[in-house]
Coordinates of C-alpha atoms in Angstrom, one line a residue:
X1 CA 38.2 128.6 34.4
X2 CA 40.0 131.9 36.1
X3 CA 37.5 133.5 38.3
X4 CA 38.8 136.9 39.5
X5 CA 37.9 138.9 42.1
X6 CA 38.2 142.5 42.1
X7 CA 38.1 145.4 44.9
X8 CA 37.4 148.9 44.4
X9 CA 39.4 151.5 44.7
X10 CA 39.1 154.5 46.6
X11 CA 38.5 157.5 44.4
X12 CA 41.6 160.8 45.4
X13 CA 39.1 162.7 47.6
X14 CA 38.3 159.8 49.4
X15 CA 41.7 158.4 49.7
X16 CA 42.5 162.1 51.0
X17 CA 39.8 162.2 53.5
X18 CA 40.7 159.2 54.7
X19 CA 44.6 160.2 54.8
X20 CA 43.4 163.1 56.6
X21 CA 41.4 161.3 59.4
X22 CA 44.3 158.5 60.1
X23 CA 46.5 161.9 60.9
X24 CA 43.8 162.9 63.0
X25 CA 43.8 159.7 64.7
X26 CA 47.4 160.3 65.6
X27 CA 46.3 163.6 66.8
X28 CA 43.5 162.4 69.1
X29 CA 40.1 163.3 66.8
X30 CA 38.7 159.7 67.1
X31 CA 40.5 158.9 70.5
X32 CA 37.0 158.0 71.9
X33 CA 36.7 155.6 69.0
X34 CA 38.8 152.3 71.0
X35 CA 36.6 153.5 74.5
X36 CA 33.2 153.3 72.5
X37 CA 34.5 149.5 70.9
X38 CA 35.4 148.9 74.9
X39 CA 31.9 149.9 75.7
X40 CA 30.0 147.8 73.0
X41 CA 32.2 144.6 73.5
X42 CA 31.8 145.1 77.5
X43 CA 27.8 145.4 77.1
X44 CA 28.0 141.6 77.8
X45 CA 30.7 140.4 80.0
X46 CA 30.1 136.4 78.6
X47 CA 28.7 135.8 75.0
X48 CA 27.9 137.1 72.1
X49 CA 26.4 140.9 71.9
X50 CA 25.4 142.2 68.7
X51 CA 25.9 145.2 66.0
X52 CA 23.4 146.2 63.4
X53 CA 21.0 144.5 64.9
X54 CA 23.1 141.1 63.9
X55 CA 24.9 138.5 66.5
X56 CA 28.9 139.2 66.4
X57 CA 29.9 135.1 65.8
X58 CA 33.2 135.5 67.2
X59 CA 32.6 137.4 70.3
X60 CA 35.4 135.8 72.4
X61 CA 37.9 136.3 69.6
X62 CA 36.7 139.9 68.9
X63 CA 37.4 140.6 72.1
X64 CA 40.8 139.2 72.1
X65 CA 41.4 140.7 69.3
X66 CA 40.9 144.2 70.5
X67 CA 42.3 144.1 74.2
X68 CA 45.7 143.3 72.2
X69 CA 45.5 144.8 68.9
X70 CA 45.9 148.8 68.5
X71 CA 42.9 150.3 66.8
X72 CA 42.1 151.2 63.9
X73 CA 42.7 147.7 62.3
X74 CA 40.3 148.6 59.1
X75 CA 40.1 152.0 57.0
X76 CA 38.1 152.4 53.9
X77 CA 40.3 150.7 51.5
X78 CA 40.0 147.8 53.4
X79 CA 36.8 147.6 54.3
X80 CA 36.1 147.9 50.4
X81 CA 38.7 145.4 49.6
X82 CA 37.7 142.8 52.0
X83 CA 33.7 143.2 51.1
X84 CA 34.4 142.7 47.7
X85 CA 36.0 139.6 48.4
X86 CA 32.7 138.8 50.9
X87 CA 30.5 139.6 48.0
X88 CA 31.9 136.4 45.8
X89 CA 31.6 133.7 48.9
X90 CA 28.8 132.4 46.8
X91 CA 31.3 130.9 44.6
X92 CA 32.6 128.6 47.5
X93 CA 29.0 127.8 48.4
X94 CA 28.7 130.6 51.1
X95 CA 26.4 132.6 52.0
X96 CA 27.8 136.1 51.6
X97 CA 25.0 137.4 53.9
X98 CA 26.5 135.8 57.0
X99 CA 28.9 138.2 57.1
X100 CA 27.0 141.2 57.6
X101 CA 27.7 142.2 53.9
X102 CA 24.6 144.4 53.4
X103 CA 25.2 146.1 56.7
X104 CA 28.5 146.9 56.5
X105 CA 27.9 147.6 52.4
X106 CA 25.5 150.2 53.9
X107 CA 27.4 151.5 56.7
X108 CA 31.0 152.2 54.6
X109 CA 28.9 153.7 52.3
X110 CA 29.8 156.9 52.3
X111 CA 32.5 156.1 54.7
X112 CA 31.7 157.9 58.3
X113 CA 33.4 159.9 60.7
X114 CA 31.4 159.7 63.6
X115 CA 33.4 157.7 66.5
X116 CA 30.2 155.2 67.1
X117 CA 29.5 154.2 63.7
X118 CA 33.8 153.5 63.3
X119 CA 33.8 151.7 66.2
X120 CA 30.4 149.3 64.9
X121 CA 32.2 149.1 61.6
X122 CA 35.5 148.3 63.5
X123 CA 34.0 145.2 65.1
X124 CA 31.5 144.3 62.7
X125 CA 34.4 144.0 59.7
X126 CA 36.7 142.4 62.2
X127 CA 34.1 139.8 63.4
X128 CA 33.1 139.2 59.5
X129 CA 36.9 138.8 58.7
X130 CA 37.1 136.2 61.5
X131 CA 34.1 134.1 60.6
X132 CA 34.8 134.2 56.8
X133 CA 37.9 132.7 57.3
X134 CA 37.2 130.1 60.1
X135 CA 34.4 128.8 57.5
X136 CA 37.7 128.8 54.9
X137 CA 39.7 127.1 57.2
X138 CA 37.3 124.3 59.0
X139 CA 33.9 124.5 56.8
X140 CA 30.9 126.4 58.4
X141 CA 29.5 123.6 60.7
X142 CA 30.5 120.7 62.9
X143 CA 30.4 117.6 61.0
X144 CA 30.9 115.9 64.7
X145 CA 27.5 116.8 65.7
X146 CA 26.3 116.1 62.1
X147 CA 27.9 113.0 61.9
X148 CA 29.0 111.0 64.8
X149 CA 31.5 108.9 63.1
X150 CA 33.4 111.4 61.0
X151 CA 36.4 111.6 63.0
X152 CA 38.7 113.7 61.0
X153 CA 41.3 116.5 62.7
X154 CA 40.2 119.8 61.3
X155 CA 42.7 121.5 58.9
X156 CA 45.3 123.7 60.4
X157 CA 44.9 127.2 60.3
X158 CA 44.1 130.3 63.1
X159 CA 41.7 133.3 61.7
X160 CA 43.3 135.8 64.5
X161 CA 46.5 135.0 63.0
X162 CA 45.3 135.6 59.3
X163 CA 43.7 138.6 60.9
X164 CA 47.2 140.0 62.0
X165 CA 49.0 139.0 59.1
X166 CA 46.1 141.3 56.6
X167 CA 47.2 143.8 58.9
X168 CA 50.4 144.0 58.6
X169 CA 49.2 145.2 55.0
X170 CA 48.9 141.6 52.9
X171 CA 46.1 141.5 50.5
X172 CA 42.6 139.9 51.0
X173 CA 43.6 137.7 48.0
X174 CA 46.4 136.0 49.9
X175 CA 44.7 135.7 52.6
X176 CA 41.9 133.6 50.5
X177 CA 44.3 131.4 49.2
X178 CA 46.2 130.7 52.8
X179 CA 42.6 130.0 54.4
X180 CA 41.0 128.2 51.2
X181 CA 41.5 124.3 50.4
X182 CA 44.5 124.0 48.5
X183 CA 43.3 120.6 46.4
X184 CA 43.0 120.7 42.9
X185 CA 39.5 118.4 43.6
X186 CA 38.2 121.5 45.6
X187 CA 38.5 124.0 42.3
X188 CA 37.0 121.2 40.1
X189 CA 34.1 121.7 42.4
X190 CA 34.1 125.7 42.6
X191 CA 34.5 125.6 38.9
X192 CA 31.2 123.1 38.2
X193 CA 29.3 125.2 41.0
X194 CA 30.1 128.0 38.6
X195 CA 29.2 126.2 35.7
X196 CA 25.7 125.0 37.1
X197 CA 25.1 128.5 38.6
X198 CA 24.7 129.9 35.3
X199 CA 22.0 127.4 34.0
X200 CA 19.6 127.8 37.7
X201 CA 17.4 130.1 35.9
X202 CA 16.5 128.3 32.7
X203 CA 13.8 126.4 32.4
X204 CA 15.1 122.4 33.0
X205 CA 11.8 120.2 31.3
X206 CA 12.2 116.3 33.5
X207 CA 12.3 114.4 30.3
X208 CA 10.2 111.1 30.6
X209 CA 10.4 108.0 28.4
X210 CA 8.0 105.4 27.8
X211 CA 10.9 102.1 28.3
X212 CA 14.2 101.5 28.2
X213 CA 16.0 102.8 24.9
X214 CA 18.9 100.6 24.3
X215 CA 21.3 101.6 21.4
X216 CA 20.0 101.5 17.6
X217 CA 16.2 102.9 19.3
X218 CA 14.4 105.1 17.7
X219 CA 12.0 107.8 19.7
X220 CA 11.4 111.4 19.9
X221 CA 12.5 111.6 23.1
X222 CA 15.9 110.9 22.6
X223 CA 16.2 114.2 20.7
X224 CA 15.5 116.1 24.3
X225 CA 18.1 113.7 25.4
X226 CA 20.8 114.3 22.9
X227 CA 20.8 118.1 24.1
X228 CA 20.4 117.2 28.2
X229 CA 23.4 114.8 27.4
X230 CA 25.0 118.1 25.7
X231 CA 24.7 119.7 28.7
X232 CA 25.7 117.7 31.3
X233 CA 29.0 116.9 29.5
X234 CA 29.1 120.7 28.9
X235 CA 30.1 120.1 25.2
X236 CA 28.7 122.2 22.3
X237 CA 25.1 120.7 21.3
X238 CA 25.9 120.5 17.6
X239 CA 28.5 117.3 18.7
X240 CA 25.6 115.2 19.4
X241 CA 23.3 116.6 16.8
X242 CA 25.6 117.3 14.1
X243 CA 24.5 115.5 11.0
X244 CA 22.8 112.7 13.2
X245 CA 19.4 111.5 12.7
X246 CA 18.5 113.2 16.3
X247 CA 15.7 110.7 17.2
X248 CA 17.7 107.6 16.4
X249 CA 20.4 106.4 19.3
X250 CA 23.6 106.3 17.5
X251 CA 26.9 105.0 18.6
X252 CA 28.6 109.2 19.5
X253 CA 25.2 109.7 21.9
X254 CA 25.7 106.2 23.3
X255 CA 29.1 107.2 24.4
X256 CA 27.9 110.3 25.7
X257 CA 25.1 108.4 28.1
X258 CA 28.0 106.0 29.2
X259 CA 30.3 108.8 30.6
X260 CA 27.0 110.2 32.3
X261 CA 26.7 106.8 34.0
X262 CA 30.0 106.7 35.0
X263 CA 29.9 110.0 36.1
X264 CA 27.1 109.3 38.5
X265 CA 27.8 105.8 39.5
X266 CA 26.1 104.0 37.4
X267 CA 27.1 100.9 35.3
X268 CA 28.3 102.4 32.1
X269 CA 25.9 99.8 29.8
X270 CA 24.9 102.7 27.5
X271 CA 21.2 101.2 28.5
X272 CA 19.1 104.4 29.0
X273 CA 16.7 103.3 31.9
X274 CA 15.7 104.8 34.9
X275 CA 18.5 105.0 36.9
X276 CA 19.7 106.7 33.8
X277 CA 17.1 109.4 33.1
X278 CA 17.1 110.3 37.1
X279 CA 20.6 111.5 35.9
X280 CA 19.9 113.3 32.9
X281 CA 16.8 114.7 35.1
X282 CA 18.7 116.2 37.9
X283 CA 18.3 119.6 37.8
X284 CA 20.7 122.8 37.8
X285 CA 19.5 123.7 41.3
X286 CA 19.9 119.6 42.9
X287 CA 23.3 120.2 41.5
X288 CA 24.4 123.3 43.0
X289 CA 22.8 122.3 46.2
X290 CA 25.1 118.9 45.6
X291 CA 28.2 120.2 45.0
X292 CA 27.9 123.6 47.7
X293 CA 27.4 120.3 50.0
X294 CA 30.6 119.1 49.2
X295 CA 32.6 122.4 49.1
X296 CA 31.5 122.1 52.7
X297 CA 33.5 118.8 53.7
X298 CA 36.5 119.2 51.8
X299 CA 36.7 122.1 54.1
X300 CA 36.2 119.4 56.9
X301 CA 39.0 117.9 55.5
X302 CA 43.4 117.8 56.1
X303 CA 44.2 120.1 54.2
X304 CA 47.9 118.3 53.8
X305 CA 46.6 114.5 52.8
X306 CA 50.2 113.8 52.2
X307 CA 52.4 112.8 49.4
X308 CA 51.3 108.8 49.8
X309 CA 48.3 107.4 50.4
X310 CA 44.8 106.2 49.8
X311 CA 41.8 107.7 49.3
X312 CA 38.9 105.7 50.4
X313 CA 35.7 107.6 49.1
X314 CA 33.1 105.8 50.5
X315 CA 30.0 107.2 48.7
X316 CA 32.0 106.5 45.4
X317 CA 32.8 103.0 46.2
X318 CA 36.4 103.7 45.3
X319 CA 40.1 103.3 46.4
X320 CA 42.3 105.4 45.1
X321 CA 46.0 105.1 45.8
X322 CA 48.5 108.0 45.1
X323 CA 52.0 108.9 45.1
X324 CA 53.4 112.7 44.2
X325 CA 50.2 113.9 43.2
X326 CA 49.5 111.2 40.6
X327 CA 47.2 108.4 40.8
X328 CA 49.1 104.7 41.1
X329 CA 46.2 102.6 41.4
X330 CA 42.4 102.0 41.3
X331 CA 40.5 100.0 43.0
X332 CA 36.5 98.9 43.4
X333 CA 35.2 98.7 46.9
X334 CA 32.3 97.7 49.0
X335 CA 31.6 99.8 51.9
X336 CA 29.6 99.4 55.7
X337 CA 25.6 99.1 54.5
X338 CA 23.5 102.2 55.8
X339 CA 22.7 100.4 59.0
X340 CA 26.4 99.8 59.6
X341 CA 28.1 102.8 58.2
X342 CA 31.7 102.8 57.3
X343 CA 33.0 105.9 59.5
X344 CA 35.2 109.2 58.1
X345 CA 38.7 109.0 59.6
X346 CA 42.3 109.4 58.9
X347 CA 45.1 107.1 59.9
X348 CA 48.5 105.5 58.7
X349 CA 48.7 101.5 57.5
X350 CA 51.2 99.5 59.0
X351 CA 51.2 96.4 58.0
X352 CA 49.1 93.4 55.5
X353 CA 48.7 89.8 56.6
X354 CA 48.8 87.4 54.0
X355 CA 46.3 84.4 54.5
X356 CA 44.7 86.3 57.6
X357 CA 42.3 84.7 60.4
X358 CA 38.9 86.3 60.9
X359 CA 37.7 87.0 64.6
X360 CA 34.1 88.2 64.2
X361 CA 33.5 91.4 66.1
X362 CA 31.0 92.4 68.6
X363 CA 28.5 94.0 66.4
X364 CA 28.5 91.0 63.9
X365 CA 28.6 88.9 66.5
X366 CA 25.7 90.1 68.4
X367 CA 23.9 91.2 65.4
X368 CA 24.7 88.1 62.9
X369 CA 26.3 85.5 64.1
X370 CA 24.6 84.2 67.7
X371 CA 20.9 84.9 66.3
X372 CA 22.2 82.8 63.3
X373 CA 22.7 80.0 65.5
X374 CA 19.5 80.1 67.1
X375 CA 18.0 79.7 63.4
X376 CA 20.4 77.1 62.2
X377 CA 22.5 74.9 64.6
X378 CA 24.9 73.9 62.3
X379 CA 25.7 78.3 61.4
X380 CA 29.1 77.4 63.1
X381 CA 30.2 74.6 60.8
X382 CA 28.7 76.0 57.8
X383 CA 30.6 79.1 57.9
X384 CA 33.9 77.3 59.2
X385 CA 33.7 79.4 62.7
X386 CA 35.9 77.9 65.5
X387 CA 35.5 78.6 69.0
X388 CA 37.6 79.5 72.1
X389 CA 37.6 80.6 75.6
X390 CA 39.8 83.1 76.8
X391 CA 42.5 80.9 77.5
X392 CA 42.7 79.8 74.0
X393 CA 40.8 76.6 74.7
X394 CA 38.5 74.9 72.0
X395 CA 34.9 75.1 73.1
X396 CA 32.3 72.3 71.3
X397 CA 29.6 74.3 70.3
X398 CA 27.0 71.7 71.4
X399 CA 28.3 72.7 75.0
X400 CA 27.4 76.4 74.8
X401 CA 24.2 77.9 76.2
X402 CA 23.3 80.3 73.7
X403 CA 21.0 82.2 75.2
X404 CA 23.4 83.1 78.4
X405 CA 26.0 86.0 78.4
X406 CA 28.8 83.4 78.4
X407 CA 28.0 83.0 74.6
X408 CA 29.3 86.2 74.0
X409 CA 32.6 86.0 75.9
X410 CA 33.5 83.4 73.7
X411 CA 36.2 83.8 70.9
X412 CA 34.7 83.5 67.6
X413 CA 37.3 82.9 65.3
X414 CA 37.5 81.5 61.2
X415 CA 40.4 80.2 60.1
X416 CA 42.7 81.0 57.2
X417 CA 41.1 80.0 54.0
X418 CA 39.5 80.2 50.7
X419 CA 35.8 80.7 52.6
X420 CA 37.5 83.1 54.9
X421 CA 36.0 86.2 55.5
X422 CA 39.2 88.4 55.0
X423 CA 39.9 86.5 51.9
X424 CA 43.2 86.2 51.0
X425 CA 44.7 89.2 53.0
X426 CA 44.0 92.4 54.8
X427 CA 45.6 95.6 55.5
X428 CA 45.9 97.3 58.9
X429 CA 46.0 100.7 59.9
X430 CA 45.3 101.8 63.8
X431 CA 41.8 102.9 64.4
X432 CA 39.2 103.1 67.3
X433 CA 36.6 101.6 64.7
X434 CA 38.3 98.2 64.2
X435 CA 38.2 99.2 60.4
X436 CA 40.1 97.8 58.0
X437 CA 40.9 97.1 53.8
X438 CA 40.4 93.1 53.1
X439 CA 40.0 90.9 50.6
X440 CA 36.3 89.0 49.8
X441 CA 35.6 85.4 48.6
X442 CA 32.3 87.2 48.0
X443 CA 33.8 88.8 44.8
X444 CA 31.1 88.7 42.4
X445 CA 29.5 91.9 44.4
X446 CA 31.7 94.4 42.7
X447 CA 30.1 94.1 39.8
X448 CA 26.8 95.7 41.4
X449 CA 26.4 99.3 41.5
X450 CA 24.7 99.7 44.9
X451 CA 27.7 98.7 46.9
X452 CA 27.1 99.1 50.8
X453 CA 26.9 95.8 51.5
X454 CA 29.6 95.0 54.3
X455 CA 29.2 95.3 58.2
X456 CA 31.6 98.5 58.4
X457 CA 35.2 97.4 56.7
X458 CA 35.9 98.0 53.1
X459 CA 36.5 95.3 51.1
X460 CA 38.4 96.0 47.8
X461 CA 38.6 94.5 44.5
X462 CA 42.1 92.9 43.4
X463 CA 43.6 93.5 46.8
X464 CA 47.1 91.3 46.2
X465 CA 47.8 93.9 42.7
X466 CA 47.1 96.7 45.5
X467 CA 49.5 94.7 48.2
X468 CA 52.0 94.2 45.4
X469 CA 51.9 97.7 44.8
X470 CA 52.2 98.7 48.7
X471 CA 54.9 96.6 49.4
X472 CA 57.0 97.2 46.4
X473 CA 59.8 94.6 46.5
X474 CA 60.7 91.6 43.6
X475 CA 60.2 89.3 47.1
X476 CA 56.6 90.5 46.8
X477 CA 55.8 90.2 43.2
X478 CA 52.2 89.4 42.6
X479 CA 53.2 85.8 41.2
X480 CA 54.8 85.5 44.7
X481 CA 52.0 86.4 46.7
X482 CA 49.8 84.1 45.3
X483 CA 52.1 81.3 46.0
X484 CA 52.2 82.2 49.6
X485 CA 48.4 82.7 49.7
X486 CA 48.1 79.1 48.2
X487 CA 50.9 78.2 50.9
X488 CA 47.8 79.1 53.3
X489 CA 50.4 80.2 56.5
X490 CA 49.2 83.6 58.1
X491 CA 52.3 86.0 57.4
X492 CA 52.4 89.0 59.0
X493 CA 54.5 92.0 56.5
X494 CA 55.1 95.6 57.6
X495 CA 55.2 98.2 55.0
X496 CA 58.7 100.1 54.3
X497 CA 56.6 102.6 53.1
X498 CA 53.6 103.6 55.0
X499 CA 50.4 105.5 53.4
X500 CA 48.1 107.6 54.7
X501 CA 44.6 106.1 54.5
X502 CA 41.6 108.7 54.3
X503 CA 38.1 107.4 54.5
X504 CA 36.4 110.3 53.1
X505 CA 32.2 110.7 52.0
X506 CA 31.8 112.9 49.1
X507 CA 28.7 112.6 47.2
X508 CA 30.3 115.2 44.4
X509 CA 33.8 114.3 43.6
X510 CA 35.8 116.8 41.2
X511 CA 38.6 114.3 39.5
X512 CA 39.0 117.1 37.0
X513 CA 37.5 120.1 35.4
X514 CA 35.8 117.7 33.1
X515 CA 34.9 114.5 35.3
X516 CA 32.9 115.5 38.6
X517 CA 31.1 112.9 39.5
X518 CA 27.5 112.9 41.4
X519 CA 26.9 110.3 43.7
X520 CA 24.1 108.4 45.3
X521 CA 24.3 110.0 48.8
X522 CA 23.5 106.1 50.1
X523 CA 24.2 107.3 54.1
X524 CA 21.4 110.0 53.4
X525 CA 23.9 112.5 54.6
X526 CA 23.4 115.1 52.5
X527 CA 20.3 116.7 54.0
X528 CA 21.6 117.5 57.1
X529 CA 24.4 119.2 55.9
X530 CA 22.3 121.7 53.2
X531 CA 20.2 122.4 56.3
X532 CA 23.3 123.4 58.1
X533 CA 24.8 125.4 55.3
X534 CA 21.1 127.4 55.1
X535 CA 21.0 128.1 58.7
X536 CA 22.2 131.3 60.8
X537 CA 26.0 130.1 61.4
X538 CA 26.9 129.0 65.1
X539 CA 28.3 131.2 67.3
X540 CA 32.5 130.3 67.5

C-alpha cells in the first residue's frame, strides 16, 4: 500500500505577499521579529517556557537553535508543508496533537504579519519540527525508564541537523524518510495500522461458541466466524463463503483458522478453542492500540541491524538468522519466564563451545539451587552438580553448611553431558546480563506454545543445524558435530564470521504486508508503553 502525503500550495497572492514580506525582511520591516523570539526564549533563563498556551519540548535546542541560526527559518510555504506532513503522524502511531498542530493550523491561517505572532510561529514550528523528528529518530518515550533491562543504543540521528538540512531548502518528505525506520518490518506495521484504522468504527460483535469446533463441525456460529476469519486475513469474504455450506467447518476455513493461529502464536491444530476465538475476538481498536505500541519500539531500535545476524524476538519465541536481507534460518526458542525476564540488548557472538560445562549463576543459585538442597539432600547428585572452592578444589557436599554465606562462594559447576544444562553446545556473545543461546536436554518444551520457561538465557531448538550454519566450514558439517558432541570433550570454536545478535520484544511483528503477527505480550509490557504513547510527551 502507497500512502502519500500531500502539502498545500500557496495560492499567487499569497506566494506574492509572502515574496513581498521576505524583501521587507531584508529591508528591516520585521527586524524586531529575532528581538521579540530573544524576549520569549529569555522569559526563562533554565527550562521549558511556553507559546499558545502549550510547553515548547525542546527548549534547550530551540534556543540553540536560534542563538546560531539567522531568522526567519520558516515562511508560509513551509509552515504549510511541514503541517501537512504533522497532520498524517497518526499513521506512525503519533499523536499529531503534540505538535501544536491545531495552534499553529490556526495561527498560519491567514498567514500574519504582525512581528509577535511570527516570532510565536517561528518557535512554535521550529520546536514542533524538533520533537517530530526526535520521536522519528528514537520513539517518543524512554524505554530505559519503562523497562530497566532494554539496553539498546538509540538509532543515530540529530533533529537540529535535520532542522538545518530542511533549511537549506530539502523537502519535508526527505526529511521523513532520513528520520523514519528504514525496515521493511516497520511499513508492514504502518500499513496494518492503516488497515485496522479503517474498520475502528464498525461495529465488531465478540463471537462466542458453546465448545470447541474441531474440523467437519457443524454450528451456526461458524458462519460469523467464516467472515471474522475473512477479515483478519483481509481476503475477500466470498473465499470462505463461496459455494460452501457456511455453517459446516470445511477444509478452505480450516486453513484459514490455522494461519490465524500461527499468526498469533498459537499452535496451528485448526482446533477452534478458546485461545482461538480470543483471536478472532480481538478487536479493531486492541489492534491499533497493538501495533501503534510496536511502531513505538522499532523506533527504540538500531536503525542499521547489519547485514548478518540474529534476531531474537523474545515475545515471539523465535530466532531468526539473516544474511543480505534474506532469512537463512529459523529457529524455536524458549525465553526467561516473567519472573526472570530475558532482557532487550544488542551485541556480537564470538564464539560456540561444543559439549559445554554449566556453572550455575547467582540468581539460580540463590533462587533454585541452595533452597533445593535444603528440600532434598541428594539435589546435588541428582542433577550431576559438582562443587569447588575457589582454588579449584573439590568440596563433599556433606561438608558444606548450607545455611552460612560460605555456601554461596562456592563454585557450582555441571559437567559436560547429555543431562547438562547447556545441552550439547552454547553460543557466546559479550553481555553484562550473562545471557546466552544454548542447547536443552529439556527438548520436549518447544512443542508448548506458552514458552517463557527458562531463568533468563534462550534456549533454541536444533541448535547444532544453527551452529552448522554459523560456522560454515565442511570441518563443521552437522554429521561432524555430532560426532564431536558424542566425543563429549569441551571445544571451544570462534566464528570467522561474527553476527550481530538482537534480543528484541515485539508483541506485533510485520514479516510482510500479509503475515503480521500479534503476540501474547507474556512480560505485560505493553501497558506501560500505550500509557506513555497517550501522555503529554517529555520535555527533551
Amino acid at each position: 500500500m502507497n500512502l502519500k502525503f500531500y502539502s498545500q500550495t500557496p495560492s499567487k497572492l499569497s506566494f506574492l505577499i509572502a515574496l513581498i514580506f521576505w524583501a521587507g525582511t531584508a529591508l528591516g520591516s520585521d527586524q524586531n521579529v529575532p528581538e521579540r523570539i530573544k524576549a520569549i526564549i529569555g522569559a526563562s533563563k533554565s527550562g521549558s517556557f511556553s507559546v499558545y498556551g502549550e510547553p515548547v519540548y525542546c527548549a534547550e535546542a530551540v534556543r540553540e537553535v536560534y542563538s546560531n541560526a539567522p531568522y526567519p527559518i520558516w515562511n508560509q510555504r513551509r509552515a504549510e508543508e511541514f503541517l501537512s506532513y504533522v497532520a498524517l503522524s497518526h499513521l506512525d502511531g503519533l499523536i499529531p496533537t503534540d505538535y501544536h498542530l491545531n495552534s499553529l493550523t490556526k495561527a498560519i491561517n491567514p498567514w500574519p504579519y504582525e512581528e509577535e505572532r511570527l516570532a510565536r510561529i517561528e518557535i512554535a514550528l521550529t520546536d514542533a519540527f524538533l520533537l517530530f523528528t526526535s520521536h522519528l529518530l528514537h520513539g517518543k518515550l524512554n524505554p530505559e525508564t519503562l523497562h530497566p533491562i532494554w539496553d539498546i543504543s538509540l538509532a543515530d540521528g540529530n533533529p537540529k541537523a535535520l532542522l538545518d538540512y530542511y533549511r537549506s531548502g530539502a523537502p519535508f518528505e526527505e526529511i521523513l524518510r532520513a528520520a523514519t525506520p528504514k525496515k521493511a518490518e516497520y511499513r508492514f506495521l504502518k500499513m496494518e495500522l492503516y488497515y485496522w484504522s479503517q474498520l475502528q468504527d464498525q461495529a465488531w460483535e465478540i463471537i462466542s461458541i458453546p465448545e470447541s469446533f474441531k474440523p467437519g463441525a457443524s454450528h451456526n456460529q461458524i458462519i460469523k466466524i467464516r467472515r471474522r476469519v475473512a477479515i483478519i486475513s483481509g481476503l475477500p469474504i466470498a473465499e470462505f463463503t463461496l459455494g460452501a455450506n457456511h455453517s459446516f467447518y470445511d477444509s478452505t476455513l480450516v486453513n484459514g483458522v490455522r494461519k490465524i493461529q500461527e499468526l498469533h502464536g498459537l499452535n496451528p491444530d485448526g482446533v477452534i478453542g478458546p485461545k482461538t476465538m480470543r483471536a478472532l475476538n480481538l478487536t479493531p481498536a486492541e489492534r491499533v492500540k497493538m501495533i501503534k505500541i510496536n511502531l513505538e519500539r522499532w523506533r527504540w531500535l538500531e536503525r542499521n541491524l547489519g547485514d548478518y545476524y540474529i534476531h531474537v524476538n523474545i515475545a515471539a519465541y523465535r530466532l531468526d538468522l539473516i544474511d543480505g536481507g534474506n532469512k537463512i534460518s529459523t529457529h524455536r526458542v524458549i525465553a526467561g519466564k516473567p519472573a526472570r525476564q530475558t532482557p532487550v540488548f544488542s551485541s556480537t557472538m564470538q564464539y560456540l563451545v561444543i559439549n559445554p560445562t554449566w556453572t550455575v549463576p547467582p540468581t539460580i543459585l540463590s533462587k533454585d539451587v541452595i533452597p533445593g538442597i535444603k528440600k532434598d539432600p541428594n539435589y546435588l547428585s541428582k542433577k550431576g552438580i559438582e562443587l569447588y572452592n575457589s582454588r579449584g578444589e573439590r568440596v563433599l557436599p556433606e561438608f558444606v553448611d548450607w545455611t552460612s554465606p560460605e555456601a554461596k562462594r562456592l563454585i557450582y559447576r555441571q559437567p559436560a553431558g547429555p543431562d547438562n544444562a547447556l545441552g550439547d553446545v552454547k553460543f557466546m556473545f559479550p553481555n553484562k546480563y550473562s545471557i546466552y543461546l544454548h542447547d536443552t536436554p529439556s527438548r520436549s518444551l518447544f512443542t508448548q506454545e506458552d514458552r517463557a520457561l527458562s531463568s533468563g538465557c534462550i534456549r533454541v531448538q536444533y541448535p547444532l543445524k544453527l551452529a552448522e550454519i554459523l560456522l560454515d566450514s565442511e570441518n563443521y558439517s552437522l554429521p561432524r558435530l555430532q560426532e564431536m558432541v558424542s566425543e563429549r570433550i569441551t571445544r571451544t570454536i570462534r566464528l570467522d564470521r561474527k553476527p550481530k545478535v538482537h534480543l528484541t520484544y515485539l508483541t506485533v511483528e510485520g514479516k510482510s504486508d500479509t503475515e503480521v503477527y500479534f503476540l501474547n505480550d507474556v512480560y505485560e509490557r505493553d501497558a506501560a508503553v500505550w500509557r506513555g504513547l497517550q501522555s503529554t510527551p517529555p520535555l527533551l
